[in-house]
XYZ file of C-alpha atoms in Angstrom:
291
model
C 110.270 -11.007 20.361
C 107.789 -13.716 19.432
C 105.070 -11.086 19.030
C 107.231 -9.073 16.629
C 107.906 -12.136 14.502
C 104.189 -12.944 14.209
C 103.343 -9.366 13.215
C 106.006 -9.329 10.566
C 104.780 -12.632 9.168
C 101.195 -11.247 8.956
C 102.379 -8.173 7.043
C 104.276 -10.347 4.576
C 101.218 -12.544 3.937
C 98.965 -9.466 3.445
C 101.433 -8.024 0.938
C 101.563 -11.291 -1.004
C 97.716 -11.445 -1.097
C 97.393 -7.855 -2.357
C 99.987 -8.519 -5.046
C 98.103 -11.634 -6.192
C 94.794 -9.745 -6.385
C 96.391 -6.935 -8.383
C 97.991 -9.367 -10.777
C 94.659 -11.169 -11.337
C 92.838 -7.879 -12.079
C 95.575 -6.949 -14.577
C 95.185 -10.271 -16.367
C 91.371 -9.857 -16.610
C 91.693 -6.346 -18.032
C 94.263 -7.500 -20.561
C 92.064 -10.417 -21.695
C 89.010 -8.178 -22.142
C 90.966 -5.657 -24.153
C 92.413 -8.342 -26.367
C 88.881 -9.810 -27.100
C 87.400 -6.426 -28.103
C 90.120 -5.725 -30.677
C 90.194 -9.287 -31.977
C 93.553 -9.894 -30.421
C 94.954 -7.135 -32.585
C 95.385 -3.505 -32.087
C 92.968 -2.618 -34.959
C 89.242 -1.485 -34.778
C 86.690 -3.835 -33.047
C 84.908 -6.300 -35.333
C 81.077 -6.303 -35.873
C 79.076 -8.643 -33.650
C 76.662 -11.132 -35.310
C 73.377 -12.706 -34.096
C 71.208 -15.641 -35.239
C 67.489 -14.891 -35.942
C 64.535 -16.758 -37.500
C 63.066 -14.953 -40.518
C 59.901 -15.415 -42.590
C 58.378 -13.870 -45.691
C 55.554 -11.351 -44.989
C 52.401 -12.096 -46.959
C 49.137 -10.118 -46.964
C 46.117 -12.170 -45.821
C 42.759 -11.879 -43.969
C 42.506 -13.406 -40.470
C 39.621 -13.693 -38.014
C 40.313 -13.514 -34.306
C 38.655 -16.036 -32.003
C 37.845 -15.192 -28.398
C 37.305 -17.910 -25.828
C 35.164 -16.922 -22.830
C 33.244 -18.756 -20.135
C 29.734 -17.847 -19.007
C 26.233 -19.240 -18.648
C 23.015 -19.394 -20.625
C 20.231 -17.247 -19.176
C 16.664 -16.451 -20.178
C 15.493 -12.909 -20.693
C 12.126 -13.860 -19.151
C 12.061 -15.905 -15.962
C 9.097 -16.145 -13.583
C 9.097 -17.420 -10.012
C 6.038 -19.560 -9.311
C 4.718 -18.826 -5.812
C 1.612 -19.817 -3.917
C -0.584 -16.736 -3.542
C -2.491 -18.309 -0.632
C -1.665 -20.960 1.915
C -3.104 -24.453 1.899
C -2.594 -27.992 0.660
C -1.673 -28.713 -2.961
C -4.863 -30.297 -4.238
C -3.857 -30.718 -7.881
C -0.473 -30.808 -9.630
C 0.188 -30.894 -13.375
C 1.998 -33.923 -14.769
C 4.552 -31.609 -16.382
C 5.245 -29.847 -13.079
C 8.678 -31.390 -12.595
C 12.286 -30.445 -13.169
C 12.713 -29.654 -16.874
C 9.010 -30.114 -17.645
C 7.670 -28.247 -20.671
C 4.368 -26.383 -20.320
C 2.229 -24.326 -22.665
C 0.643 -20.967 -22.043
C -2.592 -21.348 -20.059
C -1.800 -24.832 -18.686
C -2.815 -25.431 -15.066
C 0.380 -25.846 -13.062
C -0.999 -26.445 -9.570
C -4.097 -25.762 -7.490
C -4.271 -25.016 -3.787
C -7.184 -26.317 -1.696
C -9.649 -23.366 -1.742
C -11.545 -24.421 1.394
C -10.074 -21.735 3.654
C -10.347 -18.843 1.219
C -13.802 -20.005 0.104
C -14.969 -19.778 3.716
C -13.611 -16.250 3.896
C -15.444 -15.423 0.661
C -18.726 -16.816 2.004
C -18.439 -14.720 5.149
C -17.566 -11.655 3.097
C -20.618 -12.150 0.875
C -22.832 -12.453 3.964
C -21.364 -9.226 5.327
C -22.001 -7.618 1.925
C -25.655 -8.687 2.002
C -26.003 -7.286 5.515
C -24.455 -3.991 4.413
C -26.851 -3.779 1.463
C -29.798 -4.452 3.799
C -28.532 -1.818 6.225
C -28.282 0.722 3.413
C -31.771 -0.096 2.195
C -33.152 0.219 5.716
C -31.356 3.512 6.248
C -32.748 4.844 2.959
C -36.271 3.850 4.127
C -35.717 5.697 7.402
C -34.813 8.798 5.441
C -38.106 8.643 3.549
C -40.077 8.168 6.797
C -38.190 10.999 8.471
C -39.016 13.288 5.571
C -42.710 12.423 5.853
C -42.651 12.954 9.637
C -40.958 16.301 9.121
C -43.537 17.353 6.534
C -46.349 16.366 8.920
C -44.700 18.267 11.765
C -44.288 21.339 9.593
C -47.968 21.170 8.616
C -48.932 20.801 12.278
C -46.798 23.817 13.174
C -48.388 25.923 10.427
C -51.829 24.923 11.667
C -50.945 25.876 15.251
C -49.549 29.182 14.012
C -52.809 30.028 12.205
C -54.798 29.016 15.311
C -52.723 31.381 17.430
C -53.300 34.181 14.955
C -57.094 33.623 15.176
C -57.043 33.638 18.969
C -55.018 36.829 19.049
C -57.436 38.407 16.543
C -60.449 37.362 18.628
C -58.853 38.655 21.812
C -58.105 41.952 20.141
C -61.785 42.298 19.254
C -62.812 41.346 22.799
C -64.323 38.012 21.800
C -61.525 35.620 22.733
C -60.021 35.000 26.128
C -56.440 35.172 27.423
C -56.460 31.484 28.343
C -57.346 30.355 24.833
C -54.605 32.537 23.413
C -52.029 31.050 25.801
C -53.163 27.525 24.951
C -52.713 28.274 21.240
C -49.229 29.712 21.896
C -48.231 26.625 23.917
C -49.529 24.362 21.135
C -47.449 26.292 18.563
C -44.331 25.985 20.713
C -44.877 22.235 21.013
C -45.311 22.012 17.256
C -42.080 23.966 16.742
C -40.265 21.570 19.051
C -41.699 18.627 17.167
C -40.384 20.068 13.893
C -36.897 20.429 15.385
C -37.045 16.809 16.568
C -38.122 15.579 13.137
C -35.290 17.571 11.499
C -32.823 15.942 13.863
C -34.263 12.511 13.040
C -33.914 13.227 9.331
C -30.276 14.298 9.808
C -29.570 11.112 11.779
C -31.202 9.030 9.069
C -29.068 10.678 6.400
C -25.897 10.070 8.441
C -26.947 6.466 8.812
C -27.262 6.221 5.036
C -23.734 7.613 4.671
C -22.318 5.135 7.195
C -24.206 2.286 5.570
C -22.805 3.304 2.183
C -19.242 3.234 3.551
C -19.865 -0.147 5.140
C -21.205 -1.411 1.823
C -18.090 -0.205 -0.022
C -15.859 -1.835 2.583
C -17.791 -5.097 2.303
C -17.477 -5.044 -1.501
C -13.694 -4.583 -1.224
C -13.469 -7.540 1.148
C -15.540 -9.655 -1.243
C -13.340 -8.689 -4.208
C -10.197 -9.597 -2.246
C -11.713 -12.925 -1.210
C -12.764 -13.710 -4.781
C -9.265 -12.871 -5.996
C -7.786 -15.197 -3.371
C -10.107 -17.975 -4.526
C -9.107 -17.377 -8.146
C -5.415 -17.393 -7.207
C -5.655 -20.885 -5.781
C -5.198 -21.996 -9.384
C -1.897 -21.044 -11.030
C -1.678 -21.203 -14.840
C 1.375 -20.786 -17.047
C 1.506 -17.217 -18.408
C 3.765 -18.251 -21.309
C 5.402 -21.293 -22.888
C 8.477 -22.437 -21.042
C 10.431 -24.975 -19.050
C 10.202 -25.602 -15.319
C 13.188 -25.518 -12.996
C 13.869 -25.469 -9.233
C 10.633 -27.403 -8.706
C 9.715 -27.954 -5.058
C 6.128 -29.181 -4.948
C 4.488 -32.499 -4.073
C 0.817 -33.383 -4.274
C -0.789 -33.015 -0.858
C 1.961 -30.858 0.597
C 0.820 -27.861 2.635
C 2.418 -24.604 1.530
C 2.441 -21.112 2.962
C 1.404 -17.941 1.202
C 4.113 -16.566 -1.136
C 6.143 -19.785 -0.885
C 8.282 -20.481 -3.954
C 7.351 -23.715 -5.755
C 9.377 -23.406 -8.952
C 10.679 -21.240 -11.766
C 9.259 -20.931 -15.284
C 11.888 -20.189 -17.944
C 11.055 -18.905 -21.407
C 13.094 -21.182 -23.680
C 12.510 -18.867 -26.647
C 14.368 -15.960 -25.021
C 17.692 -17.542 -24.080
C 20.858 -15.465 -23.975
C 24.519 -16.307 -23.349
C 26.081 -14.115 -20.665
C 29.909 -14.085 -20.465
C 32.707 -11.740 -19.459
C 35.633 -10.537 -21.582
C 38.565 -8.239 -20.877
C 38.695 -4.628 -22.040
C 41.126 -5.545 -24.796
C 38.920 -8.373 -26.046
C 35.830 -6.168 -25.858
C 37.514 -3.518 -28.029
C 37.946 -6.175 -30.717
C 34.172 -6.632 -30.773
C 33.524 -2.992 -31.723
C 33.492 -1.405 -35.137
C 35.018 1.926 -36.106
C 32.000 3.795 -34.706
C 32.164 2.021 -31.345
C 29.158 -0.257 -31.944
C 29.098 -4.012 -31.415
C 29.731 -6.012 -34.532
C 27.476 -8.901 -35.494
C 29.961 -11.668 -34.774
C 29.048 -15.342 -34.805
C 29.030 -17.158 -31.464
């Protein structure tokens, strides 16, 4: 019985809640309908808005773009030591922000090591020249020896012909003819030996010539290294990233600073695609805008 009473009470409360919700929805619908028709049953009234207005006037305006970037030089040179050694001399202007002129001596590396290499290379060059001269003299001597051997062979050949002629007439002997033939064979062998000596002398001249060329290349490299111990400014500019102290020992190709051409400075900055389009004319070329 108690369960039936509680169920009935729940149904009554649910019905009351549904009726309240329906009544509220009806009131909202009625209020909205009344507002649209102005509270009357006639047509809806026009809605109004508040806006700020201004008079349009024709004028000329110039857009201004603000961008961030950095100033760069179109010509920048890294100053490096071509050879290793101690810094023997350093220009007074060789410091951060120092101004130098074209041809000024920036720094000089101690040339003792490369000068020693140059001296040895020049000695090797002199030896190669002497070797070539000696080889050329051997060629001349070998030619003379060959000519003498050829003359000796011709003489032996004529002697053999005489002995054979005498033997044919019954005057000469077989022994003399054999001796003449042996002498001719020895002369022929001597000619072959002299020809081989001449060929060896010519090959020696060729090898000496190659050695001389190699020695000249070594000397040129050594002289260039000696000349590169002094570094001069190739153009007017300012120094930056300086890392050099008098007396410091540096390695070959070590960076000692940067030379910046102050007369070729450029401003590099980035803009968006929309801003870049405003910098172009009707033909798509950059306009000459002031910066």
